[in-house]
CSV table of C-alpha atoms in Angstrom, one decimal:
chain,number,residue,atom,x,y,z
A,1,MET,CA,0.0,0.0,0.0
A,2,SER,CA,1.2,3.5,-0.7
A,3,ALA,CA,1.5,6.2,2.0
A,4,ALA,CA,-1.6,7.9,0.8
A,5,GLN,CA,-3.6,4.6,0.9
A,6,ARG,CA,-2.4,4.0,4.5
A,7,ARG,CA,-3.5,7.5,5.6
A,8,ILE,CA,-6.9,7.0,4.0
A,9,GLY,CA,-7.2,3.5,5.5
A,10,MET,CA,-6.3,4.9,9.0
A,11,PHE,CA,-9.0,7.6,8.6
A,12,VAL,CA,-11.6,4.9,7.5
A,13,CYS,CA,-10.7,2.8,10.6
A,14,LEU,CA,-11.0,5.7,13.0
A,15,PHE,CA,-14.3,6.7,11.5
A,16,ALA,CA,-15.6,3.2,11.9
A,17,ILE,CA,-14.7,3.2,15.6
A,18,VAL,CA,-16.5,6.4,16.1
A,19,LEU,CA,-19.7,5.0,14.5
A,20,ALA,CA,-19.6,2.0,16.8
A,21,VAL,CA,-18.8,3.7,20.1
A,22,LEU,CA,-21.3,6.5,19.5
A,23,ASP,CA,-24.1,4.0,18.9
A,24,LEU,CA,-23.3,2.1,22.1
A,25,GLN,CA,-24.2,5.2,24.2
A,26,ILE,CA,-26.2,7.5,21.8
A,27,VAL,CA,-29.7,6.1,22.6
A,28,SER,CA,-29.4,6.9,26.4
A,29,ALA,CA,-30.2,10.6,25.8
A,30,ALA,CA,-33.2,9.9,23.5
A,31,ALA,CA,-35.2,7.8,25.9
A,32,VAL,CA,-38.2,10.1,26.1
A,33,PRO,CA,-38.9,10.7,22.4
A,34,ILE,CA,-38.3,7.0,21.6
A,35,VAL,CA,-40.7,5.8,24.3
A,36,ARG,CA,-43.3,8.5,23.5
A,37,ASP,CA,-43.3,7.5,19.8
A,38,LEU,CA,-43.2,3.7,20.0
A,39,ASP,CA,-44.9,2.7,23.3
A,40,PRO,CA,-45.9,5.5,25.7
A,41,VAL,CA,-47.5,3.1,28.2
A,42,HIS,CA,-44.9,0.4,28.7
A,43,GLY,CA,-41.9,1.5,26.6
A,44,ILE,CA,-39.9,2.9,29.5
A,45,ASP,CA,-39.8,-0.6,31.1
A,46,HIS,CA,-38.1,-2.0,28.0
A,47,PHE,CA,-35.9,1.0,27.2
A,48,PRO,CA,-32.8,-0.4,29.1
A,49,TRP,CA,-32.8,-3.3,26.6
A,50,LEU,CA,-31.9,-0.8,23.8
A,51,VAL,CA,-28.5,-0.4,25.4
A,52,SER,CA,-28.2,-4.0,26.7
A,53,ALA,CA,-29.1,-5.6,23.3
A,54,PHE,CA,-26.3,-3.8,21.6
A,55,ALA,CA,-23.8,-4.5,24.3
A,56,LEU,CA,-24.8,-8.2,24.7
A,57,ALA,CA,-24.5,-8.9,20.9
A,58,SER,CA,-21.2,-7.0,20.7
A,59,ALA,CA,-19.7,-8.9,23.6
A,60,ALA,CA,-21.0,-12.3,22.4
A,61,MET,CA,-19.3,-11.9,19.0
A,62,LEU,CA,-15.9,-10.6,20.2
A,63,PRO,CA,-14.1,-13.9,20.7
A,64,LEU,CA,-15.3,-15.2,17.3
A,65,TYR,CA,-14.3,-12.0,15.5
A,66,GLY,CA,-10.6,-12.5,16.5
A,67,LYS,CA,-10.5,-16.0,15.1
A,68,LEU,CA,-12.3,-14.9,12.0
A,69,CYS,CA,-9.6,-12.3,11.4
A,70,ASP,CA,-6.8,-14.8,11.7
A,71,THR,CA,-8.7,-17.3,9.5
A,72,LEU,CA,-10.4,-15.3,6.8
A,73,GLY,CA,-8.3,-12.1,6.9
A,74,ALA,CA,-9.0,-8.8,8.6
A,75,LYS,CA,-10.3,-7.0,5.6
A,76,ARG,CA,-13.1,-9.4,4.8
A,77,VAL,CA,-14.2,-9.5,8.4
A,78,PHE,CA,-14.0,-5.7,8.7
A,79,LEU,CA,-16.2,-5.2,5.6
A,80,GLY,CA,-18.7,-7.8,6.9
A,81,ALA,CA,-18.9,-6.1,10.3
A,82,VAL,CA,-19.6,-2.7,8.6
A,83,GLY,CA,-22.3,-4.3,6.4
A,84,THR,CA,-24.0,-5.9,9.4
A,85,PHE,CA,-23.8,-2.6,11.4
A,86,LEU,CA,-25.5,-0.7,8.5
A,87,LEU,CA,-28.2,-3.4,8.2
A,88,GLY,CA,-29.0,-3.0,11.9
A,89,SER,CA,-29.0,0.8,11.7
A,90,ALA,CA,-31.5,0.7,8.8
A,91,LEU,CA,-33.7,-1.7,10.7
A,92,CYS,CA,-33.5,0.5,13.8
A,93,GLY,CA,-34.7,3.5,11.9
A,94,LEU,CA,-37.6,1.6,10.4
A,95,ALA,CA,-38.7,0.0,13.7
A,96,ARG,CA,-42.4,0.4,14.5
A,97,SER,CA,-42.4,-1.0,18.0
A,98,MET,CA,-40.0,-1.4,21.0
A,99,GLY,CA,-39.7,-5.1,20.2
A,100,GLU,CA,-38.6,-4.4,16.6
A,101,LEU,CA,-36.2,-1.7,17.8
A,102,ILE,CA,-34.6,-4.0,20.4
A,103,ALA,CA,-34.1,-6.8,17.9
A,104,ALA,CA,-32.6,-4.3,15.4
A,105,ARG,CA,-30.2,-3.0,18.0
A,106,ALA,CA,-29.0,-6.6,18.5
A,107,VAL,CA,-28.3,-6.9,14.8
A,108,GLN,CA,-26.5,-3.6,15.0
A,109,GLY,CA,-24.5,-4.8,18.0
A,110,LEU,CA,-23.3,-7.9,16.1
A,111,GLY,CA,-21.6,-5.5,13.6
A,112,GLY,CA,-20.6,-2.9,16.2
A,113,GLY,CA,-18.6,-5.5,18.1
A,114,GLY,CA,-16.5,-6.0,14.9
A,115,LEU,CA,-16.1,-2.3,14.4
A,116,MET,CA,-14.7,-1.8,17.9
A,117,SER,CA,-12.3,-4.8,17.7
A,118,VAL,CA,-11.5,-5.9,14.1
A,119,THR,CA,-10.8,-2.2,13.2
A,120,MET,CA,-7.9,-2.4,15.7
A,121,VAL,CA,-6.5,-5.4,13.8
A,122,VAL,CA,-6.8,-3.5,10.5
A,123,ILE,CA,-4.9,-0.5,12.0
A,124,ALA,CA,-2.2,-2.9,13.3
A,125,GLN,CA,-1.8,-4.2,9.7
A,126,LEU,CA,-1.5,-0.8,8.2
A,127,ALA,CA,2.0,-0.3,9.5
A,128,GLY,CA,4.3,0.6,6.6
A,129,PRO,CA,7.9,-0.4,6.0
A,130,GLY,CA,10.1,0.7,8.9
A,131,GLU,CA,7.3,1.6,11.2
A,132,GLN,CA,7.3,0.2,14.7
A,133,GLY,CA,5.2,-2.8,15.4
A,134,PRO,CA,1.6,-3.6,14.8
A,135,GLY,CA,0.4,-1.5,17.7
A,136,ARG,CA,1.4,1.9,16.4
A,137,GLY,CA,-2.2,3.0,15.8
A,138,GLY,CA,-3.7,1.5,18.9
A,139,GLY,CA,-3.3,4.6,20.9
A,140,LEU,CA,-5.0,6.9,18.5
A,141,GLY,CA,-7.8,4.4,17.9
A,142,GLY,CA,-8.3,4.1,21.6
A,143,VAL,CA,-8.5,7.9,22.1
A,144,VAL,CA,-11.0,8.2,19.3
A,145,ALA,CA,-13.1,5.4,21.0
A,146,GLY,CA,-12.9,7.1,24.4
A,147,GLY,CA,-13.9,10.5,22.9
A,148,GLY,CA,-16.8,8.9,21.1
A,149,MET,CA,-18.0,7.3,24.4
A,150,ALA,CA,-17.9,10.7,26.1
A,151,LEU,CA,-19.8,12.5,23.3
A,152,GLY,CA,-22.4,9.8,22.6
A,153,PRO,CA,-25.1,10.9,25.1
A,154,TRP,CA,-24.8,14.6,24.1
A,155,LEU,CA,-25.0,13.8,20.3
A,156,GLY,CA,-28.0,11.5,20.9
A,157,GLY,CA,-29.9,14.3,22.7
A,158,PHE,CA,-29.0,16.8,20.0
A,159,LEU,CA,-30.2,14.7,17.1
A,160,ALA,CA,-33.4,13.7,19.0
A,161,ASP,CA,-34.2,17.3,19.8
A,162,HIS,CA,-33.5,18.8,16.3
A,163,ALA,CA,-34.0,16.0,13.8
A,164,GLY,CA,-36.0,13.2,15.4
A,165,TRP,CA,-34.8,10.1,17.2
A,166,ARG,CA,-34.8,7.9,14.0
A,167,TRP,CA,-31.9,10.0,12.7
A,168,ILE,CA,-29.8,8.7,15.5
A,169,PHE,CA,-29.7,5.5,13.3
A,170,TYR,CA,-30.2,6.9,9.8
A,171,VAL,CA,-27.2,9.1,10.0
A,172,ASN,CA,-25.1,6.0,10.1
A,173,LEU,CA,-26.1,4.9,6.6
A,174,PRO,CA,-24.4,7.5,4.4
A,175,LEU,CA,-21.4,7.6,6.7
A,176,GLY,CA,-21.2,3.8,6.9
A,177,ILE,CA,-21.5,3.4,3.1
A,178,VAL,CA,-18.5,5.7,2.7
A,179,VAL,CA,-16.5,3.6,5.1
A,180,LEU,CA,-17.6,0.4,3.3
A,181,ALA,CA,-16.7,1.7,-0.1
A,182,ALA,CA,-13.4,3.3,1.0
A,183,GLY,CA,-12.4,0.1,2.9
A,184,ALA,CA,-13.2,-2.1,-0.1
A,185,LEU,CA,-11.2,0.1,-2.5
A,186,VAL,CA,-8.2,1.2,-0.4
A,187,LEU,CA,-7.4,-1.5,2.1
A,188,ASN,CA,-4.8,-4.0,0.8
A,189,LEU,CA,-3.6,-5.6,3.9
A,190,PRO,CA,-0.5,-7.8,4.2
A,191,ASP,CA,-2.2,-10.5,6.2
A,192,GLN,CA,-2.0,-14.1,5.2
A,193,PRO,CA,-5.1,-15.8,6.4
A,194,VAL,CA,-5.0,-19.5,6.9
A,195,ARG,CA,-8.2,-21.5,6.2
A,196,ARG,CA,-8.8,-23.7,9.2
A,197,PRO,CA,-11.8,-24.9,11.2
A,198,LEU,CA,-13.4,-22.5,13.7
A,199,ASP,CA,-14.2,-23.5,17.2
A,200,TRP,CA,-17.9,-22.8,17.1
A,201,ALA,CA,-18.5,-24.6,20.4
A,202,GLY,CA,-16.0,-22.4,22.1
A,203,ALA,CA,-17.5,-19.3,20.6
A,204,GLY,CA,-20.9,-20.3,21.7
A,205,LEU,CA,-19.7,-21.0,25.3
A,206,ALA,CA,-18.0,-17.6,25.4
A,207,ALA,CA,-21.2,-15.9,24.2
A,208,ALA,CA,-23.2,-17.8,26.8
A,209,PHE,CA,-20.8,-16.7,29.6
A,210,SER,CA,-20.7,-13.1,28.6
A,211,THR,CA,-24.4,-12.9,28.0
A,212,ALA,CA,-25.2,-14.4,31.4
A,213,LEU,CA,-22.7,-12.2,33.2
A,214,LEU,CA,-23.9,-9.0,31.5
A,215,LEU,CA,-27.5,-9.8,32.4
A,216,VAL,CA,-26.5,-10.3,36.0
A,217,THR,CA,-24.8,-6.9,36.1
A,218,ASP,CA,-27.7,-5.2,34.3
A,219,TRP,CA,-30.5,-6.7,36.4
A,220,GLY,CA,-28.9,-7.5,39.8
A,221,GLY,CA,-30.0,-5.2,42.6
A,222,ARG,CA,-32.2,-3.1,40.3
A,223,THR,CA,-34.7,-5.2,38.3
A,224,TYR,CA,-34.3,-8.2,40.5
A,225,ALA,CA,-32.9,-8.8,44.0
A,226,TRP,CA,-29.4,-10.3,44.1
A,227,SER,CA,-30.8,-13.3,45.9
A,228,SER,CA,-33.7,-13.8,43.5
A,229,PRO,CA,-33.9,-17.2,41.6
A,230,ARG,CA,-33.4,-15.4,38.2
A,231,ILE,CA,-30.1,-13.8,39.3
A,232,THR,CA,-28.9,-16.9,41.1
A,233,GLY,CA,-29.7,-19.0,38.0
A,234,LEU,CA,-27.8,-16.6,35.7
A,235,LEU,CA,-24.8,-16.6,38.0
A,236,CYS,CA,-24.8,-20.4,38.0
A,237,ALA,CA,-25.2,-20.4,34.2
A,238,ALA,CA,-22.2,-18.0,33.9
A,239,VAL,CA,-20.0,-20.2,36.1
A,240,VAL,CA,-20.9,-23.4,34.2
A,241,ALA,CA,-20.4,-21.7,30.8
A,242,LEU,CA,-17.0,-20.4,31.9
A,243,ALA,CA,-15.9,-23.8,33.2
A,244,LEU,CA,-17.0,-25.4,30.0
A,245,PHE,CA,-15.3,-22.7,27.9
A,246,LEU,CA,-12.0,-23.2,29.7
A,247,TRP,CA,-12.3,-26.9,29.3
A,248,ARG,CA,-13.0,-26.5,25.6
A,249,GLN,CA,-10.1,-24.1,25.0
A,250,ARG,CA,-7.7,-26.6,26.5
A,251,ARG,CA,-8.8,-29.3,24.0
A,252,ALA,CA,-9.9,-27.5,20.8
A,253,ALA,CA,-7.5,-27.8,17.9
A,254,GLU,CA,-8.2,-24.1,17.0
A,255,PRO,CA,-9.5,-22.4,20.2
A,256,VAL,CA,-11.1,-19.0,19.9
A,257,LEU,CA,-9.1,-17.7,22.8
A,258,PRO,CA,-6.0,-19.9,23.3
A,259,LEU,CA,-5.1,-20.2,26.9
A,260,SER,CA,-1.5,-20.2,25.9
A,261,LEU,CA,-1.9,-16.4,25.4
A,262,PHE,CA,-2.0,-16.0,29.2
A,263,ARG,CA,1.5,-17.4,29.4
A,264,VAL,CA,2.8,-14.2,27.8
A,265,PRO,CA,3.1,-11.6,30.7
A,266,ALA,CA,2.2,-8.6,28.5
A,267,LEU,CA,-1.0,-10.3,27.4
A,268,ARG,CA,-1.9,-11.7,30.8
A,269,TRP,CA,-1.5,-8.4,32.7
A,270,GLY,CA,-2.7,-6.3,29.8
A,271,PHE,CA,-6.0,-8.1,29.8
A,272,VAL,CA,-6.5,-7.6,33.5
A,273,VAL,CA,-5.5,-3.9,33.6
A,274,GLN,CA,-7.7,-3.2,30.6
A,275,GLY,CA,-10.7,-4.8,32.4
A,276,ILE,CA,-10.1,-2.7,35.5
A,277,THR,CA,-9.7,0.5,33.4
A,278,GLY,CA,-13.0,-0.2,31.6
A,279,ALA,CA,-14.8,-0.5,35.0
A,280,ALA,CA,-13.3,2.8,36.1
A,281,MET,CA,-14.2,4.6,32.9
A,282,MET,CA,-17.8,3.6,33.4
A,283,CYS,CA,-17.7,5.0,37.0
A,284,ALA,CA,-16.2,8.3,35.9
A,285,ILE,CA,-18.6,8.9,33.1
A,286,TYR,CA,-21.9,7.5,34.5
A,287,TYR,CA,-21.8,8.6,38.1
A,288,VAL,CA,-20.7,12.1,37.4
A,289,LEU,CA,-23.6,12.5,35.1
A,290,VAL,CA,-26.0,11.0,37.7
A,291,TYR,CA,-24.6,13.4,40.3
A,292,LEU,CA,-25.2,16.4,38.0
A,293,GLN,CA,-28.7,15.4,37.2
A,294,VAL,CA,-29.9,14.2,40.7
A,295,ALA,CA,-28.0,16.5,43.0
A,296,ARG,CA,-27.6,19.6,40.8
A,297,GLY,CA,-30.8,19.4,38.9
A,298,LEU,CA,-29.3,19.6,35.4
A,299,SER,CA,-31.1,18.1,32.4
A,300,SER,CA,-29.5,15.1,30.7
A,301,SER,CA,-28.4,17.2,27.7
A,302,ALA,CA,-26.9,19.9,29.9
A,303,ALA,CA,-25.1,17.2,32.0
A,304,GLY,CA,-23.8,15.6,28.8
A,305,LEU,CA,-22.0,18.8,28.0
A,306,PHE,CA,-19.8,18.3,31.0
A,307,LEU,CA,-18.2,15.4,29.2
A,308,LEU,CA,-16.7,17.7,26.6
A,309,PRO,CA,-13.7,18.6,28.8
A,310,MET,CA,-13.1,14.9,29.3
A,311,ALA,CA,-13.2,14.3,25.6
A,312,ALA,CA,-10.9,17.2,25.0
A,313,GLY,CA,-8.4,16.0,27.6
A,314,MET,CA,-8.4,12.5,26.1
A,315,THR,CA,-7.9,13.8,22.6
A,316,ALA,CA,-5.1,16.3,23.5
A,317,VAL,CA,-3.2,13.9,25.7
A,318,GLY,CA,-3.6,11.0,23.2
A,319,ILE,CA,-2.2,13.1,20.4
A,320,LEU,CA,0.7,14.4,22.6
A,321,THR,CA,1.7,11.0,23.9
A,322,GLY,CA,1.5,9.6,20.4
A,323,ARG,CA,4.4,11.9,19.5
A,324,LEU,CA,6.5,11.1,22.5
A,325,SER,CA,8.9,8.1,22.8
A,326,GLY,CA,7.4,6.9,26.1
A,327,SER,CA,6.6,3.2,26.2
A,328,ALA,CA,3.1,1.8,26.6
A,329,ARG,CA,4.0,0.5,30.0
A,330,THR,CA,5.2,3.9,31.2
A,331,LEU,CA,2.0,5.6,29.9
A,332,THR,CA,-0.1,2.9,31.5
A,333,LEU,CA,1.5,3.6,34.9
A,334,THR,CA,1.2,7.3,34.7
A,335,GLY,CA,-2.3,7.0,33.4
A,336,THR,CA,-3.5,4.8,36.3
A,337,LEU,CA,-1.8,7.0,38.8
A,338,THR,CA,-3.5,10.1,37.3
A,339,MET,CA,-6.9,8.4,37.5
A,340,THR,CA,-6.3,7.3,41.1
A,341,ALA,CA,-5.7,11.0,41.9
A,342,VAL,CA,-8.8,12.1,40.0
A,343,PHE,CA,-11.1,9.7,41.8
A,344,ALA,CA,-9.6,10.8,45.1
A,345,LEU,CA,-10.3,14.4,44.2
A,346,LEU,CA,-13.9,13.6,43.2
A,347,ALA,CA,-14.4,11.7,46.5
A,348,THR,CA,-13.2,14.6,48.6
A,349,THR,CA,-14.5,17.6,46.6
A,350,VAL,CA,-18.0,16.6,45.4
A,351,THR,CA,-20.6,18.2,47.6
A,352,PRO,CA,-24.2,19.4,47.1
A,353,ASP,CA,-22.8,22.9,46.1
A,354,THR,CA,-19.4,22.1,44.5
A,355,PRO,CA,-18.6,24.9,41.9
A,356,LEU,CA,-19.4,23.5,38.5
A,357,TRP,CA,-16.1,24.8,37.1
A,358,LEU,CA,-14.3,22.5,39.5
A,359,ILE,CA,-16.3,19.5,38.2
A,360,ARG,CA,-15.3,20.4,34.6
A,361,ALA,CA,-11.6,20.8,35.7
A,362,GLU,CA,-11.7,17.3,37.3
A,363,LEU,CA,-13.2,15.8,34.2
A,364,LEU,CA,-10.6,17.5,32.1
A,365,LEU,CA,-7.9,15.9,34.3
A,366,ALA,CA,-9.8,12.6,34.0
A,367,GLY,CA,-9.6,12.9,30.2
A,368,ALA,CA,-5.9,13.4,30.6
A,369,GLY,CA,-5.6,10.2,32.6
A,370,PHE,CA,-7.7,8.1,30.3
A,371,GLY,CA,-5.9,9.6,27.3
A,372,GLN,CA,-2.8,7.9,28.5
A,373,LEU,CA,-4.6,4.6,29.1
A,374,VAL,CA,-7.1,4.1,26.3
A,375,GLY,CA,-5.4,2.3,23.4
A,376,ARG,CA,-2.0,2.0,25.1
A,377,LEU,CA,-2.8,-1.5,26.5
A,378,ILE,CA,-4.1,-2.5,23.0
A,379,GLU,CA,-0.8,-1.3,21.6
A,380,LEU,CA,1.2,-3.2,24.2
A,381,VAL,CA,-0.8,-6.4,23.6
A,382,GLN,CA,-0.6,-6.2,19.8
A,383,ASN,CA,3.2,-5.7,20.0
A,384,ALA,CA,3.6,-8.7,22.3
A,385,ALA,CA,1.1,-11.1,20.5
A,386,PRO,CA,2.4,-13.8,18.1
A,387,ARG,CA,1.6,-12.6,14.5
A,388,PRO,CA,-0.7,-15.6,13.7
A,389,LEU,CA,-2.8,-14.7,16.8
A,390,LEU,CA,-2.9,-10.9,16.4
A,391,GLY,CA,-6.6,-10.9,15.8
A,392,VAL,CA,-7.4,-13.1,18.7
A,393,ALA,CA,-5.2,-11.0,21.1
A,394,THR,CA,-6.7,-7.8,19.9
A,395,THR,CA,-10.4,-8.9,20.3
A,396,GLY,CA,-9.4,-10.6,23.5
A,397,ILE,CA,-8.4,-7.3,25.2
A,398,ARG,CA,-11.6,-5.7,23.9
A,399,PHE,CA,-13.6,-8.6,25.4
A,400,PHE,CA,-12.0,-8.0,28.8
A,401,GLN,CA,-12.7,-4.3,28.6
A,402,THR,CA,-16.4,-5.1,27.9
A,403,LEU,CA,-16.6,-7.4,30.9
A,404,GLY,CA,-14.9,-4.7,33.0
A,405,ASN,CA,-17.5,-2.2,31.9
A,406,ALA,CA,-20.3,-4.5,33.0
A,407,LEU,CA,-18.7,-5.6,36.3
A,408,GLY,CA,-17.8,-2.0,37.1
A,409,ALA,CA,-21.4,-0.8,36.5
A,410,ALA,CA,-22.6,-3.6,38.9
A,411,LEU,CA,-20.0,-3.0,41.6
A,412,PHE,CA,-20.4,0.8,41.7
A,413,GLY,CA,-24.1,0.7,41.3
A,414,THR,CA,-24.5,-1.8,44.2
A,415,VAL,CA,-22.4,0.5,46.4
A,416,LEU,CA,-24.5,3.5,45.5
A,417,PHE,CA,-27.9,2.0,45.9
A,418,ARG,CA,-27.0,0.2,49.1
A,419,LEU,CA,-26.1,3.6,50.7
A,420,VAL,CA,-29.1,5.6,49.4
A,421,ASP,CA,-32.4,5.1,51.1
A,422,GLY,CA,-35.4,5.3,48.7
A,423,ASP,CA,-35.7,6.0,45.0
A,424,VAL,CA,-32.8,8.1,43.5
A,425,SER,CA,-34.9,9.2,40.6
A,426,ALA,CA,-37.5,10.7,43.0
A,427,ILE,CA,-34.9,13.1,44.6
A,428,PRO,CA,-35.4,16.0,42.1
A,429,THR,CA,-39.1,16.0,42.9
A,430,LEU,CA,-38.7,16.5,46.6
A,431,HIS,CA,-38.9,19.9,48.3
A,432,GLY,CA,-37.6,21.8,51.3
A,433,ALA,CA,-35.8,20.0,54.1
A,434,GLU,CA,-36.7,16.6,52.7
A,435,HIS,CA,-34.9,17.5,49.4
A,436,VAL,CA,-31.8,18.8,51.2
A,437,ALA,CA,-31.5,15.7,53.3
A,438,ALA,CA,-32.0,13.4,50.3
A,439,VAL,CA,-29.4,15.2,48.3
A,440,ARG,CA,-26.9,15.2,51.2
A,441,ASP,CA,-27.3,11.4,51.6
A,442,PHE,CA,-27.0,10.8,47.8
A,443,VAL,CA,-23.8,12.9,47.5
A,444,HIS,CA,-22.3,11.0,50.4
A,445,ALA,CA,-23.0,7.8,48.6
A,446,THR,CA,-21.6,9.2,45.4
A,447,ASP,CA,-18.4,10.2,47.3
A,448,VAL,CA,-18.1,6.6,48.5
A,449,VAL,CA,-18.4,5.4,44.9
A,450,PHE,CA,-15.6,7.7,43.8
A,451,GLY,CA,-13.5,6.4,46.7
A,452,CYS,CA,-14.0,2.9,45.4
A,453,GLY,CA,-13.0,4.1,42.0
A,454,ALA,CA,-9.7,5.4,43.5
A,455,ALA,CA,-9.1,2.0,45.2
A,456,VAL,CA,-9.8,0.2,41.9
A,457,MET,CA,-7.3,2.4,40.0
A,458,LEU,CA,-4.7,2.0,42.7
A,459,LEU,CA,-5.0,-1.7,42.2
A,460,ALA,CA,-4.6,-1.2,38.4
A,461,THR,CA,-1.4,0.8,39.1
A,462,LEU,CA,0.0,-2.0,41.2
A,463,LEU,CA,-0.9,-4.6,38.5
A,464,ALA,CA,0.6,-2.4,35.8
A,465,THR,CA,4.0,-2.6,37.4
A,466,ARG,CA,3.9,-6.3,36.4
A,467,LEU,CA,3.8,-5.4,32.7
A,468,PRO,CA,7.1,-6.2,31.0
A,469,ARG,CA,9.4,-3.4,29.8
A,470,ALA,CA,9.6,-2.8,26.1
A,471,GLN,CA,11.5,-5.4,24.1
A,472,ALA,CA,12.9,-5.4,20.7
A,473,LYS,CA,10.4,-6.4,18.1
A,474,ALA,CA,10.9,-9.3,15.7
A,475,PRO,CA,11.0,-8.5,12.0
A,476,ALA,CA,7.6,-8.3,10.3
A,477,GLY,CA,6.2,-11.6,9.5
A,478,THR,CA,8.2,-13.5,12.1
A,479,LEU,CA,7.4,-14.6,15.7
A,480,PRO,CA,9.0,-13.5,18.9
A,481,ASP,CA,11.4,-16.0,20.6
A,482,GLY,CA,9.4,-18.9,22.0
A,483,ALA,CA,6.2,-17.8,20.4
A,484,LEU,CA,6.1,-21.0,18.3
A,485,ASP,CA,5.5,-22.9,21.5
A,486,ARG,CA,2.4,-20.7,22.2
A,487,VAL,CA,0.4,-21.0,19.0
A,488,PRO,CA,-1.9,-23.7,17.6
A,489,GLU,CA,-0.3,-26.4,15.4
A,490,GLU,CA,-1.7,-25.2,12.1
A,491,ALA,CA,-0.7,-21.6,12.7
A,492,ARG,CA,2.8,-22.8,13.7
A,493,ARG,CA,3.2,-24.5,10.4
A,494,THR,CA,2.0,-21.4,8.6
A,495,ALA,CA,4.4,-19.1,10.5
A,496,SER,CA,7.3,-21.4,9.8
């Protein structure tokens, strides 16, 4: 590929990431118009499934996407994911009931999972002659994803207010068609896919485990009590599915997530730290927004504007660190330390009357911390992964981030709702001394949540010290020393 083609290819990939990440969060700000149009009586009860259906379908496909990249080639899988995403977007826009919209969101999520993971594999394979390692674009891709996550709720509210909620989905069509056409014409990747059987049983077990776990975190303590038969059954199903998945991965000829990857220190610790970081990002974004709406009385769209400083901080720091020579390990350590400090600040400064400029400043600092983290672990994992397993390793770290998002939402949500008496959503409707007392109790609970976030990020910092220091990369197309002992038999013959 020429230098111009590589630049166009990189732009196409970054744009695809933005589309996927925006659609993960974008519907959260359009709840009222969607429910009012499709089902004003019972629609609000089903609305959480619009987010969950996308997330569940995305997570369920992640392990399989990695193996498909290594088997069929990243370009084919990327174009297939974009096409599926566009089909789901069109169906969402045409939906005439909440059931149809939820089903269409699941189809959209099947493609969205590929856009958020396969795209990173494509970026890794766009490295030109003399450029360093497959992970060179992981940092920029991660920053774009983080910025999209921060801007999604605001953009959803803007489109719903000014163009109608269906345009949240219709806007994907012309943009996605451009991505599809440009990807088909420009991308000429140097991958060498090997036709070999796929571990469909392993992929199914991974999907069953992630689906059960995500449903537990979504329903537990809110829709159903933690001790309810439904939550207990889902937990048991998740444990059984995980045990069967691990058993299958030890015996499958071509596992979707080879357990041998965990023998590589950069991969093992990278997966864990990425999961913890995903949990912390959910805490920083979601519970600051909840505080602004419940304790300060801001509308959802006004609260969403507070995420602009975070997005700006992530973008600026991501671009700056991309130009520096610091290693991914160093940036991971400084990023986790920065986020530990941010959560400590939030836990000690957030009160019922904290100046709003201070909240914006703390979110700007949070963006600076996440800007050092988002994408750097992907870069580290891609650089350490054996070439025949690049797709599996890349989608693997995205899978752990998704699980971290879900577990973080459950952990921090449980802490908050255990400490708050009564219905949080009813606090803005209270008056007088009752309102003051309820806000005070809610803010205290929020401070505890942020304190838990600081503890979680401190743990991430300690674990990040286990990440190996940068090592010299093997020449393109070869494997690091000892990697041949860590890949499946057919991939080993191909690499040799």
